[in-house]
PDB file of C-alpha atoms in Angstrom:
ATOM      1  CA  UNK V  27     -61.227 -28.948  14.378  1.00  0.00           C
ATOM      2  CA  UNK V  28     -60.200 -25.414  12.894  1.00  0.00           C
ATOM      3  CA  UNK V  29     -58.993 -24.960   9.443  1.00  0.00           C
ATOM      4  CA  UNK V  30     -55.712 -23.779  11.058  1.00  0.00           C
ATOM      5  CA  UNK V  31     -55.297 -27.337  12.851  1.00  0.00           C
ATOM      6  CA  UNK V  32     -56.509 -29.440  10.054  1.00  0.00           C
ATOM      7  CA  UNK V  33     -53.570 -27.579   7.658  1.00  0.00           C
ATOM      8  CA  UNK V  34     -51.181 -28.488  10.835  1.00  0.00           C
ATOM      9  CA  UNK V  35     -51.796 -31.967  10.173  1.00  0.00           C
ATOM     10  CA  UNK V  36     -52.019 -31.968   6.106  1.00  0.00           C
ATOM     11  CA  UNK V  37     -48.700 -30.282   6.298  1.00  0.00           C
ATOM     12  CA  UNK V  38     -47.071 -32.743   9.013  1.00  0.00           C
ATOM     13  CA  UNK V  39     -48.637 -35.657   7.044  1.00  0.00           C
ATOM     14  CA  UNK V  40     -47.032 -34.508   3.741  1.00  0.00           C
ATOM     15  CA  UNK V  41     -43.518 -33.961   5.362  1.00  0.00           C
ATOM     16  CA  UNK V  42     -43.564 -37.725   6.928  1.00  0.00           C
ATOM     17  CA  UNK V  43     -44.239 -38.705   3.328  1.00  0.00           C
ATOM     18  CA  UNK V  44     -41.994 -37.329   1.852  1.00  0.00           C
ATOM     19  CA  UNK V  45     -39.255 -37.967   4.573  1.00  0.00           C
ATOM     20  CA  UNK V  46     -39.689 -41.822   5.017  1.00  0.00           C
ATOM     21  CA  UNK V  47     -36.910 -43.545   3.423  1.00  0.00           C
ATOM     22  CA  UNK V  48     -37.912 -47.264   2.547  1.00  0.00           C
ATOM     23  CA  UNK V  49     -35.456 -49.565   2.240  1.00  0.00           C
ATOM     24  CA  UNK V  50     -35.709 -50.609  -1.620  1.00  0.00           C
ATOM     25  CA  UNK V  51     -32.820 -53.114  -3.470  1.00  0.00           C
ATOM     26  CA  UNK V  52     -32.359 -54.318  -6.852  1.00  0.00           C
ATOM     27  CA  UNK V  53     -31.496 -58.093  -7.433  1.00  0.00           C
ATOM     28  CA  UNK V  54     -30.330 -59.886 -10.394  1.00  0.00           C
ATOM     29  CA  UNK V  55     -29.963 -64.061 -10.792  1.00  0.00           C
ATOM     30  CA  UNK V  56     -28.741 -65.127 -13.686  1.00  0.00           C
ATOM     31  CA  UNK V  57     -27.064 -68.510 -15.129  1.00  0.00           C
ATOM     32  CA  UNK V  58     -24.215 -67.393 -16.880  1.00  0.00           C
ATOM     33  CA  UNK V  59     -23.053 -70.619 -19.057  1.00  0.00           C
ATOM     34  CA  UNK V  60     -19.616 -71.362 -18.487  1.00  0.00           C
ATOM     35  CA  UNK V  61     -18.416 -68.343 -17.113  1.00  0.00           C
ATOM     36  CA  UNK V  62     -14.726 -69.245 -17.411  1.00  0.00           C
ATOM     37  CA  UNK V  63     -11.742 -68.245 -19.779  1.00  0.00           C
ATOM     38  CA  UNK V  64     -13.892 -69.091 -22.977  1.00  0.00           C
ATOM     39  CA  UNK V  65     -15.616 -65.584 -22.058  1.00  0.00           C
ATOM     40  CA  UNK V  66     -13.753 -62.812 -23.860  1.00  0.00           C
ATOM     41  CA  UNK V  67     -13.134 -59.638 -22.829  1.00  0.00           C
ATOM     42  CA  UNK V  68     -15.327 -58.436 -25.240  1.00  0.00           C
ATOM     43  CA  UNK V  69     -18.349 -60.690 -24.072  1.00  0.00           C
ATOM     44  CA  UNK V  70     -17.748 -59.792 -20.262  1.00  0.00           C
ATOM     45  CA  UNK V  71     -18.607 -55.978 -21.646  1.00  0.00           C
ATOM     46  CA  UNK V  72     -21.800 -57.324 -23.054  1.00  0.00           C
ATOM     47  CA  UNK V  73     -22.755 -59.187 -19.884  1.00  0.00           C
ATOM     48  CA  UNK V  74     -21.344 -55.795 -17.559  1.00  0.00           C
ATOM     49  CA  UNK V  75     -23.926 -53.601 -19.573  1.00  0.00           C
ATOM     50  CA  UNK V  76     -26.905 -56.107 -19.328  1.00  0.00           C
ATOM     51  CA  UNK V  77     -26.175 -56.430 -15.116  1.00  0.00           C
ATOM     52  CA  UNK V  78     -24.695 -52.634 -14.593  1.00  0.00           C
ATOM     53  CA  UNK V  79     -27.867 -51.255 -13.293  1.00  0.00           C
ATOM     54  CA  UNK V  80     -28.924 -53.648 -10.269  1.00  0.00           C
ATOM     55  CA  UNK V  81     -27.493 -53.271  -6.902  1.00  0.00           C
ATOM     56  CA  UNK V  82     -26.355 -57.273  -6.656  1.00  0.00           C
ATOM     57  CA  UNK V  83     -25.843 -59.707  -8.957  1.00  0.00           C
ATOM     58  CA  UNK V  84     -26.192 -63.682  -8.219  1.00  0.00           C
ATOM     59  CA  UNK V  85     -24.070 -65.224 -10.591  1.00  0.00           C
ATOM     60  CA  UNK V  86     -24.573 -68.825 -11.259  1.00  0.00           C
ATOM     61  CA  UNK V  87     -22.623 -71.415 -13.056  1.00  0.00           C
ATOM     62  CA  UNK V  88     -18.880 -70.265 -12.770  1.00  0.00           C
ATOM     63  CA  UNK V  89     -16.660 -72.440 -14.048  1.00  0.00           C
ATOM     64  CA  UNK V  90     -14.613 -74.487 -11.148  1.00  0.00           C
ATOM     65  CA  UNK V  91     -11.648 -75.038 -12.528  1.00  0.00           C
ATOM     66  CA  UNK V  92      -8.951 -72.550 -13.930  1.00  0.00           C
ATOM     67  CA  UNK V  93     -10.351 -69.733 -15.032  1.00  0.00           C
ATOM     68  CA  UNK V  94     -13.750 -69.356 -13.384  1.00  0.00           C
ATOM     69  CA  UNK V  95     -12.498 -67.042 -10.470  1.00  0.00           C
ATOM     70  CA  UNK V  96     -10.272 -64.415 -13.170  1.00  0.00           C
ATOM     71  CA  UNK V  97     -13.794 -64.429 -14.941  1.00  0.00           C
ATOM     72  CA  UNK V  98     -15.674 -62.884 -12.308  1.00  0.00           C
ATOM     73  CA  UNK V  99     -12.150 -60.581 -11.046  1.00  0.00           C
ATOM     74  CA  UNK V 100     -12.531 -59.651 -15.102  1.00  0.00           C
ATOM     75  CA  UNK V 101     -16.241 -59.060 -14.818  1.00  0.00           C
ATOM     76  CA  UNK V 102     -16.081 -56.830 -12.147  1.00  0.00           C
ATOM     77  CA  UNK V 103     -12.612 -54.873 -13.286  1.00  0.00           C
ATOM     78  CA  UNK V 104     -14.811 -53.821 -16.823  1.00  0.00           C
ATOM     79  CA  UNK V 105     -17.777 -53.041 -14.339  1.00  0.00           C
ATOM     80  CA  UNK V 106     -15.587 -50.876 -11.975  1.00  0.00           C
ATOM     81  CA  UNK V 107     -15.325 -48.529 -15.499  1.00  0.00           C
ATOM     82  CA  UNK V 108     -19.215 -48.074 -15.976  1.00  0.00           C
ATOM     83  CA  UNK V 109     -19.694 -45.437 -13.423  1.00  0.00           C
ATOM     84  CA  UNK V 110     -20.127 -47.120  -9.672  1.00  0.00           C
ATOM     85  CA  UNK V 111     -17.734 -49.391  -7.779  1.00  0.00           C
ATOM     86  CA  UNK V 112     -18.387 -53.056  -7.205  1.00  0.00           C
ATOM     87  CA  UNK V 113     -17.041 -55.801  -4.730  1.00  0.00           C
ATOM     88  CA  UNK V 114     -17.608 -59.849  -5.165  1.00  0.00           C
ATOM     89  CA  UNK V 115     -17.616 -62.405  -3.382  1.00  0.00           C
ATOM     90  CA  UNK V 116     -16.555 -66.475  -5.033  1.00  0.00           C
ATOM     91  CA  UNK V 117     -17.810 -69.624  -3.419  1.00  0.00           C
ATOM     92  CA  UNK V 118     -15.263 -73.178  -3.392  1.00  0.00           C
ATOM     93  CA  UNK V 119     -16.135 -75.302  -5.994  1.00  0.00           C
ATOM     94  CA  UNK V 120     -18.905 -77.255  -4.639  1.00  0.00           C
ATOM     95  CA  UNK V 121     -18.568 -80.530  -3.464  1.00  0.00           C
ATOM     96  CA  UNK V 122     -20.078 -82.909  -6.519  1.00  0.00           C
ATOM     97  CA  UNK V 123     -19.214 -86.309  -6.404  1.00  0.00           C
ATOM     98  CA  UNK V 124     -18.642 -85.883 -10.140  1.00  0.00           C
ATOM     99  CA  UNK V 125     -15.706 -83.133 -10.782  1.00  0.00           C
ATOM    100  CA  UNK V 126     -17.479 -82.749 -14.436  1.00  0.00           C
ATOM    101  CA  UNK V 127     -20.253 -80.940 -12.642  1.00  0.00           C
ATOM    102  CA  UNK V 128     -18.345 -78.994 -10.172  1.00  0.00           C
ATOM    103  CA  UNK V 129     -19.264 -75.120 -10.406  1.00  0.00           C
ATOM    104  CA  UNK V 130     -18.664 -72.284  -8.112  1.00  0.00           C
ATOM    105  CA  UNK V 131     -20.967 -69.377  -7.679  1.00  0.00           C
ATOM    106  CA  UNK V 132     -20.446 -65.675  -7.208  1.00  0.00           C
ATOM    107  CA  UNK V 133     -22.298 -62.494  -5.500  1.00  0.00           C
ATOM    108  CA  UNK V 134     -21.580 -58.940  -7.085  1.00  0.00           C
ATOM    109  CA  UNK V 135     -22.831 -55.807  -5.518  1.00  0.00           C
ATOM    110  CA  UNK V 136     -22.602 -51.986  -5.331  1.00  0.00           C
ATOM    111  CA  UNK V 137     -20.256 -51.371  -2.515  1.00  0.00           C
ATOM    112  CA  UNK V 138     -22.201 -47.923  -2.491  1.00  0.00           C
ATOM    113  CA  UNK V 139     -25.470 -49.246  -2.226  1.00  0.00           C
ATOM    114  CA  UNK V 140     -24.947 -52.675  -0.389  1.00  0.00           C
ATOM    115  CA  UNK V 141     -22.379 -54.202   2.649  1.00  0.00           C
ATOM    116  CA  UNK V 142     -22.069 -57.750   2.681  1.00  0.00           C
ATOM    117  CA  UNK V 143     -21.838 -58.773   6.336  1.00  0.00           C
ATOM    118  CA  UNK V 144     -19.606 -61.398   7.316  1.00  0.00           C
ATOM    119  CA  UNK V 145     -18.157 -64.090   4.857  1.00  0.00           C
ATOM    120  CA  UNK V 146     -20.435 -65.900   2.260  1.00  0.00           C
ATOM    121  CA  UNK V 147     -20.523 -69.511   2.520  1.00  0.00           C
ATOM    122  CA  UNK V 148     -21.493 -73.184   0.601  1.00  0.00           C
ATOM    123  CA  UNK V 149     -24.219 -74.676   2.615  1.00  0.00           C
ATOM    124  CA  UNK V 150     -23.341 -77.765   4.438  1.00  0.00           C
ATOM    125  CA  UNK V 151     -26.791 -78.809   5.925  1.00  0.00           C
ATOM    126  CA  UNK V 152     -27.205 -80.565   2.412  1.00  0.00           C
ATOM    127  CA  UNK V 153     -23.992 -81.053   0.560  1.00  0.00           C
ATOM    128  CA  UNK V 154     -24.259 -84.844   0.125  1.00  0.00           C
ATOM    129  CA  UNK V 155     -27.934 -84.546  -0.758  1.00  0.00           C
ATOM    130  CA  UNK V 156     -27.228 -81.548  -2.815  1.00  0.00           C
ATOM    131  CA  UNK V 157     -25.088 -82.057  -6.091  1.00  0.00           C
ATOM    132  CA  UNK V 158     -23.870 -78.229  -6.341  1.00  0.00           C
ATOM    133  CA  UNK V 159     -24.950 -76.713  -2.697  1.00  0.00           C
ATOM    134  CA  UNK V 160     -26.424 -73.191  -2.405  1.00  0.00           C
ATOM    135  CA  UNK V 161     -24.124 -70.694  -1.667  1.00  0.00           C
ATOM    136  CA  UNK V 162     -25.314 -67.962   0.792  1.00  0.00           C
ATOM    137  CA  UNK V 163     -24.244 -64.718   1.357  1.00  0.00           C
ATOM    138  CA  UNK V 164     -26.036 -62.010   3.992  1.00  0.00           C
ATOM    139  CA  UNK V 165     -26.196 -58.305   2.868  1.00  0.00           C
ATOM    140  CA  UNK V 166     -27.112 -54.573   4.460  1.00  0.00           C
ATOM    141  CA  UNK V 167     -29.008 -52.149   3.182  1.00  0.00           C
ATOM    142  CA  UNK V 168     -30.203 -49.258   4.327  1.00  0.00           C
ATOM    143  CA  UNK V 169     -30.386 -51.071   7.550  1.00  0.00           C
ATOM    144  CA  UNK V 170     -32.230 -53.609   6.314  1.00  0.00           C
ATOM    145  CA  UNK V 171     -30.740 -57.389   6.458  1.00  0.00           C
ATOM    146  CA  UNK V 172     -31.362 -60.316   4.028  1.00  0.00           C
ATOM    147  CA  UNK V 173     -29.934 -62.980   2.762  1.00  0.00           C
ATOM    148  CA  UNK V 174     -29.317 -64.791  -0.834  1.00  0.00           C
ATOM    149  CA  UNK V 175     -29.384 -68.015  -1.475  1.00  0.00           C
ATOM    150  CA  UNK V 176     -27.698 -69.043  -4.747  1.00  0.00           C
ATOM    151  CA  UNK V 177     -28.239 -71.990  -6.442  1.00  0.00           C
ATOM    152  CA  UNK V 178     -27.510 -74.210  -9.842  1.00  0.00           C
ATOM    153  CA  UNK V 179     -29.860 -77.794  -9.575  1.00  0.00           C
ATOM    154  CA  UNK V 180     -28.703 -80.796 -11.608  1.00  0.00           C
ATOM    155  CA  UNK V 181     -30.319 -80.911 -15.050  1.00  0.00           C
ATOM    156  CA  UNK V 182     -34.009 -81.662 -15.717  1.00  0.00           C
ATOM    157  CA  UNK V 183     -32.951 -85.454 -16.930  1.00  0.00           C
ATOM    158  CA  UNK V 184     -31.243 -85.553 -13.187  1.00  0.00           C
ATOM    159  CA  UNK V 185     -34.522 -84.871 -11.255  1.00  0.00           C
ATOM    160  CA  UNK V 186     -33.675 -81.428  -9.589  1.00  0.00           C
ATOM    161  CA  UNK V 187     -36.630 -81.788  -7.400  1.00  0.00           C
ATOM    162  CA  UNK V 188     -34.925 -83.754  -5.590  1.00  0.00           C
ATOM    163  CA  UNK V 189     -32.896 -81.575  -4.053  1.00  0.00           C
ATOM    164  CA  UNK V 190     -35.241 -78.814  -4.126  1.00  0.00           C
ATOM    165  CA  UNK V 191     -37.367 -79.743  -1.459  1.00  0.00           C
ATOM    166  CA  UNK V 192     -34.514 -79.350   1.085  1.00  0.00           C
ATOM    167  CA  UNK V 193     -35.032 -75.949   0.650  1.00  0.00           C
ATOM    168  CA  UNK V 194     -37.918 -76.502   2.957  1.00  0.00           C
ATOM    169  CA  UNK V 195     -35.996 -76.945   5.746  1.00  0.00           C
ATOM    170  CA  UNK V 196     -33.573 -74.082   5.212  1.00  0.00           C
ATOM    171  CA  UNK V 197     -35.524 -71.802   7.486  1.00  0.00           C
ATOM    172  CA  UNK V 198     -35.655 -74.184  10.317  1.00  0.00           C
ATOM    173  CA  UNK V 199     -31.819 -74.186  10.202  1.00  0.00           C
ATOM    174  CA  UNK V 200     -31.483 -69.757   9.354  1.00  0.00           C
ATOM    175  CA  UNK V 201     -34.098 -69.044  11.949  1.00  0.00           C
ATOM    176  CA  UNK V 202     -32.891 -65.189  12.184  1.00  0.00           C
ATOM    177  CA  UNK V 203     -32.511 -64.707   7.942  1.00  0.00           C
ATOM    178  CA  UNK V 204     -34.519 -63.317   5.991  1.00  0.00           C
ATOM    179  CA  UNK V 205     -33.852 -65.919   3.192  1.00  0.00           C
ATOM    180  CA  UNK V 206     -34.184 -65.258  -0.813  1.00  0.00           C
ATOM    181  CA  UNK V 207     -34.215 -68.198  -2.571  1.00  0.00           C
ATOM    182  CA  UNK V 208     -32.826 -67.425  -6.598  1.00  0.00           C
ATOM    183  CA  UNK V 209     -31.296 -69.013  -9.299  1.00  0.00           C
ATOM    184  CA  UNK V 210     -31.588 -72.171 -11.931  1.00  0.00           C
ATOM    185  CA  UNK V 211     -33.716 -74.622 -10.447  1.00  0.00           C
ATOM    186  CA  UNK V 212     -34.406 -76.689 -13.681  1.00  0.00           C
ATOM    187  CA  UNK V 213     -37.933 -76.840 -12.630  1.00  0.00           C
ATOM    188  CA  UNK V 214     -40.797 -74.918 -13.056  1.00  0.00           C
ATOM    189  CA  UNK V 215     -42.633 -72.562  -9.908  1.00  0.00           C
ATOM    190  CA  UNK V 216     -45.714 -74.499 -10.245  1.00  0.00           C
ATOM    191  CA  UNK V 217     -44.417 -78.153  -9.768  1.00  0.00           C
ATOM    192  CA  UNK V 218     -45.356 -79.644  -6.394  1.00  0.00           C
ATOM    193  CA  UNK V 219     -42.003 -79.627  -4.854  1.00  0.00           C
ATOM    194  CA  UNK V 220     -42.390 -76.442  -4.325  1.00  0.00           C
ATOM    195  CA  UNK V 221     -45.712 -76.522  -2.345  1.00  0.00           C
ATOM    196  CA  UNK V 222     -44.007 -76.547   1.254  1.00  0.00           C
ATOM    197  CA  UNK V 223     -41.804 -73.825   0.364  1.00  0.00           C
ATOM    198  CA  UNK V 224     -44.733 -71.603  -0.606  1.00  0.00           C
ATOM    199  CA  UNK V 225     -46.697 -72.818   2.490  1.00  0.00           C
ATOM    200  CA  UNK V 226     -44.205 -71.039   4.485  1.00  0.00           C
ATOM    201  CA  UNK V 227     -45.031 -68.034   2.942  1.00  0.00           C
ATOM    202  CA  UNK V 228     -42.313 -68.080  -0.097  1.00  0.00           C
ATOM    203  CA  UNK V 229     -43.961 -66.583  -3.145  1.00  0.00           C
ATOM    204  CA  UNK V 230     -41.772 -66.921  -7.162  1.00  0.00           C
ATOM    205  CA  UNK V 231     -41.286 -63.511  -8.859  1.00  0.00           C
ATOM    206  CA  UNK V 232     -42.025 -65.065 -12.113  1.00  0.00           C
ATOM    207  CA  UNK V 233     -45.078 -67.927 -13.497  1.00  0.00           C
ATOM    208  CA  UNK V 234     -45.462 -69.037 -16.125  1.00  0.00           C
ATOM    209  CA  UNK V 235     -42.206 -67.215 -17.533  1.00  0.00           C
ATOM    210  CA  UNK V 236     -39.895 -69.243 -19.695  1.00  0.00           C
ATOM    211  CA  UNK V 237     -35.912 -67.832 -18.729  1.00  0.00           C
ATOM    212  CA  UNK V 238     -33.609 -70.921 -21.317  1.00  0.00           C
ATOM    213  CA  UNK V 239     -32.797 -70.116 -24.761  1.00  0.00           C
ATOM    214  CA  UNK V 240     -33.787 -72.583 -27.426  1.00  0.00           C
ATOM    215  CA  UNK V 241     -31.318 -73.316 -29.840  1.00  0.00           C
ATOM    216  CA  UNK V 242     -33.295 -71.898 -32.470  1.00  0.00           C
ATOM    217  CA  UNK V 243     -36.127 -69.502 -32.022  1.00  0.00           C
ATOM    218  CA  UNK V 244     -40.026 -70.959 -33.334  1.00  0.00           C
ATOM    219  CA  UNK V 245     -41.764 -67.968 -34.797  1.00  0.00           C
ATOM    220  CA  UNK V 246     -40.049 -65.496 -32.983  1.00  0.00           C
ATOM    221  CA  UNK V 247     -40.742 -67.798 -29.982  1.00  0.00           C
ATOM    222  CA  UNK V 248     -36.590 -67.802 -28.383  1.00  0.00           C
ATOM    223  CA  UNK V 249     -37.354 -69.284 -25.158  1.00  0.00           C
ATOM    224  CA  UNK V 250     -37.554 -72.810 -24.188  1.00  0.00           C
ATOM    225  CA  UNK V 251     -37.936 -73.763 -20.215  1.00  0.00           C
ATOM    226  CA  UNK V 252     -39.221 -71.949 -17.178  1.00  0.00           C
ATOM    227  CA  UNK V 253     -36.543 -72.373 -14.883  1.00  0.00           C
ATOM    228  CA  UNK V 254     -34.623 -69.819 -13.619  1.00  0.00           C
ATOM    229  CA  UNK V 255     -36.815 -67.904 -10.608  1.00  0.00           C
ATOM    230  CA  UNK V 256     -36.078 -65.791  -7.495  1.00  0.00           C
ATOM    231  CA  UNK V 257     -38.442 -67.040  -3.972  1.00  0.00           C
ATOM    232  CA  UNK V 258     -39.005 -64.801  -1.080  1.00  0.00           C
ATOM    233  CA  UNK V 259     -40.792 -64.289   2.374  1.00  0.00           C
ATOM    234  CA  UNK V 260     -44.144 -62.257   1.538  1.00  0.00           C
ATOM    235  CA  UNK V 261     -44.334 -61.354   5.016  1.00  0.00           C
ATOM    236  CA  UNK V 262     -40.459 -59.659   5.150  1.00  0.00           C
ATOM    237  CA  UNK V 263     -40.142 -58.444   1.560  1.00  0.00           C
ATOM    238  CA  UNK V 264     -42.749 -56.671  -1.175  1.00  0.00           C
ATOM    239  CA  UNK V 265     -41.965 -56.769  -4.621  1.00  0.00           C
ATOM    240  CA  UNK V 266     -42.054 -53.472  -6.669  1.00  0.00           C
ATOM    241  CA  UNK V 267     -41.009 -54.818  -9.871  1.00  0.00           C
ATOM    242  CA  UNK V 268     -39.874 -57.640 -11.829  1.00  0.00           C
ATOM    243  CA  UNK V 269     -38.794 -59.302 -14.851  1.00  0.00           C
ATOM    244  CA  UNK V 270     -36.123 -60.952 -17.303  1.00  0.00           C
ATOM    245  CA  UNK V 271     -33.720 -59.116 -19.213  1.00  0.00           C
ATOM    246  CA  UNK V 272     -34.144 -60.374 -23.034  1.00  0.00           C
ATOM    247  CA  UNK V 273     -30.787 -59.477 -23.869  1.00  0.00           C
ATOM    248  CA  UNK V 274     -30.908 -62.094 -27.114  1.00  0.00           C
ATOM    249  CA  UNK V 275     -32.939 -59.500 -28.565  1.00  0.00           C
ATOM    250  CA  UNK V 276     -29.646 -57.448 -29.061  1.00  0.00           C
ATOM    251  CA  UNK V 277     -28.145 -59.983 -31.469  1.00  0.00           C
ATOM    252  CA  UNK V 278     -28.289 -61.155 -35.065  1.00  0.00           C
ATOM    253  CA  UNK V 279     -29.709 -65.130 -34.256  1.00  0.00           C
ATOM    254  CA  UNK V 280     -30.163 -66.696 -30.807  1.00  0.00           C
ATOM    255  CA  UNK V 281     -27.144 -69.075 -31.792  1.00  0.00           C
ATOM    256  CA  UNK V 282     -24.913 -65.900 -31.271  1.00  0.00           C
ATOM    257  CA  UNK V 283     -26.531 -65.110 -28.258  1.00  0.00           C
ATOM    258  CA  UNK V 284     -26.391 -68.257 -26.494  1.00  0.00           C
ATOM    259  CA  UNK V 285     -22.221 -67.693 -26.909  1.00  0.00           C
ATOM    260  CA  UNK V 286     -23.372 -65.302 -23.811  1.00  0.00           C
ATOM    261  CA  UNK V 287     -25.757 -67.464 -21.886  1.00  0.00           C
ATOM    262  CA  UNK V 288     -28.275 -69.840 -22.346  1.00  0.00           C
ATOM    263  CA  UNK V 289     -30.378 -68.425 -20.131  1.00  0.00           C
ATOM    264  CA  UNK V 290     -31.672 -64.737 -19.602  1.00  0.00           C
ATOM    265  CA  UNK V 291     -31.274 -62.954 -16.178  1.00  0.00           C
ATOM    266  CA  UNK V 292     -34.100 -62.474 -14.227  1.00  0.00           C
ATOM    267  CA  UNK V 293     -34.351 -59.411 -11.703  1.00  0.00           C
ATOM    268  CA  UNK V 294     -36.916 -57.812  -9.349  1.00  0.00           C
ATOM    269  CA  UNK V 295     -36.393 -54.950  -6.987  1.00  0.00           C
ATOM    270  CA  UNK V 296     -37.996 -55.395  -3.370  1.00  0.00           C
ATOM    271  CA  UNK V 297     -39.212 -53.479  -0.313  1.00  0.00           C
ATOM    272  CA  UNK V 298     -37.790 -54.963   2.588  1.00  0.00           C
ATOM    273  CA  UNK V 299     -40.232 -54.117   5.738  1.00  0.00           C
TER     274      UNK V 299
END
């Protein structure tokens, strides 16, 4: 091979790297306590300029009754000021037998960066096994399809594993999804319940990373419970980064921050192949 033919291929081999678009989205999960009227106008700034700067947001814990709904319409109206437009998407108010624990969930995305296909739904495989059922919600970009799975389990004194290990099943029922399992699962990554999950190839974003606010920090130590985590198929999706937003940081005591959340987001941006 000639040096002329051998910079023929450098060259074409430096253009096709350059000139390969991968198909690269930013995902946030986070448990927003009470997301409802309580949240003043004021505090829905603070949240828009902690979430601003990922292409969807999974929004968990919205209140169900009056109120919940104008929070996210709210949320997404001070968002809509910061520079890109945004569209969302509300679930029902899932079907608990006790109304106490009813929530609803939202999605919030880009419209520039991501198109929701179809109409995002409450899960029904589950909903008498599940106390607050995933919602779901399928999403373009770049060409590339996936689809989030949303969910709030019942407390840790509740056994969330319990419901948990439906999750198993979910690709058996979404055969063509590429399924991303996120949200507050009361439970840590490493307890068994999880096992068939990640036998199927489902890997957590986070270990050993706490994500719940104490209600007072132990030397400088602010978080309490590693529960809020994002799953998803290693063989469909690489992660590039990943993380939890310690927005409690920003204030004077963790008391004032947990009149945000009591939990931090977590976030990763993926490769989907």
């Amino acid at each position: 091979m000639n040096l002329k033919t051998k910079n023929r291929i450098y060259l074409f081999v430096f253009l096709f790297l350059n000139t390969v678009s991968f198909a690269q989205v930013s995902v946030c999960s986070w448990n927003i306590m009470n997301l409802g009227k309580s949240k003043s106008n004021s505090e829905l700034d603070v949240i828009a300029n902690i979430i601003k700067s990922y292409d969807i947001i999974a929004i968990q814990e919205v209140v169900a009754g009056k109120g919940g709904a104008q929070a996210v319409s709210r949320l997404v109206t001070i968002l809509n000021t910061k520079g890109s437009k945004w569209d969302y998407a509300i679930s029902e108010p899932t079907t608990s037998k006790n109304p106490s624990s009813q929530e609803r969930y939202a999605f919030i995305w880009k419209t520039a960066q991501v198109k929701k296909i179809g109409k995002c739904w409450l899960d029904q495989n589950y909903e008498k096994e599940i106390d607050r059922e995933p919602f779901m919600g399928t999403f373009n970009y770049q060409g590339k399809v996936f689809t989030l799975v949303s969910f709030h389990a019942v407390p840790k004194k509740k056994n969330p594993e319990k419901e948990i290990k439906y999750f198993n099943f979910f690709p058996k029922f979404y055969t063509k999804l590429n399924l991303v399992f996120m949200g507050d699962f009361n439970c840590p990554q490493l307890h068994s319940v999880f096992n068939p999950l990640k036998s199927k190839d489902f890997a957590p974003i986070l270990v050993n990373q706490k994500t719940s606010l104490r209600q007072k920090c132990i030397l400088n130590d602010c978080l309490a419970s590693e529960y809020d985590n994002l799953f998803y198929d290693k063989r469909k999706i690489k992660i590039l980064q990943k993380g939890i937003v310690s927005f409690y940081k920003s204030f004077s005591s963790v008391k004032e921050a947990r009149k945000i959340s009591d939990h931090v987001p977590i976030w990763c941006v993926f490769e989907l192949k």
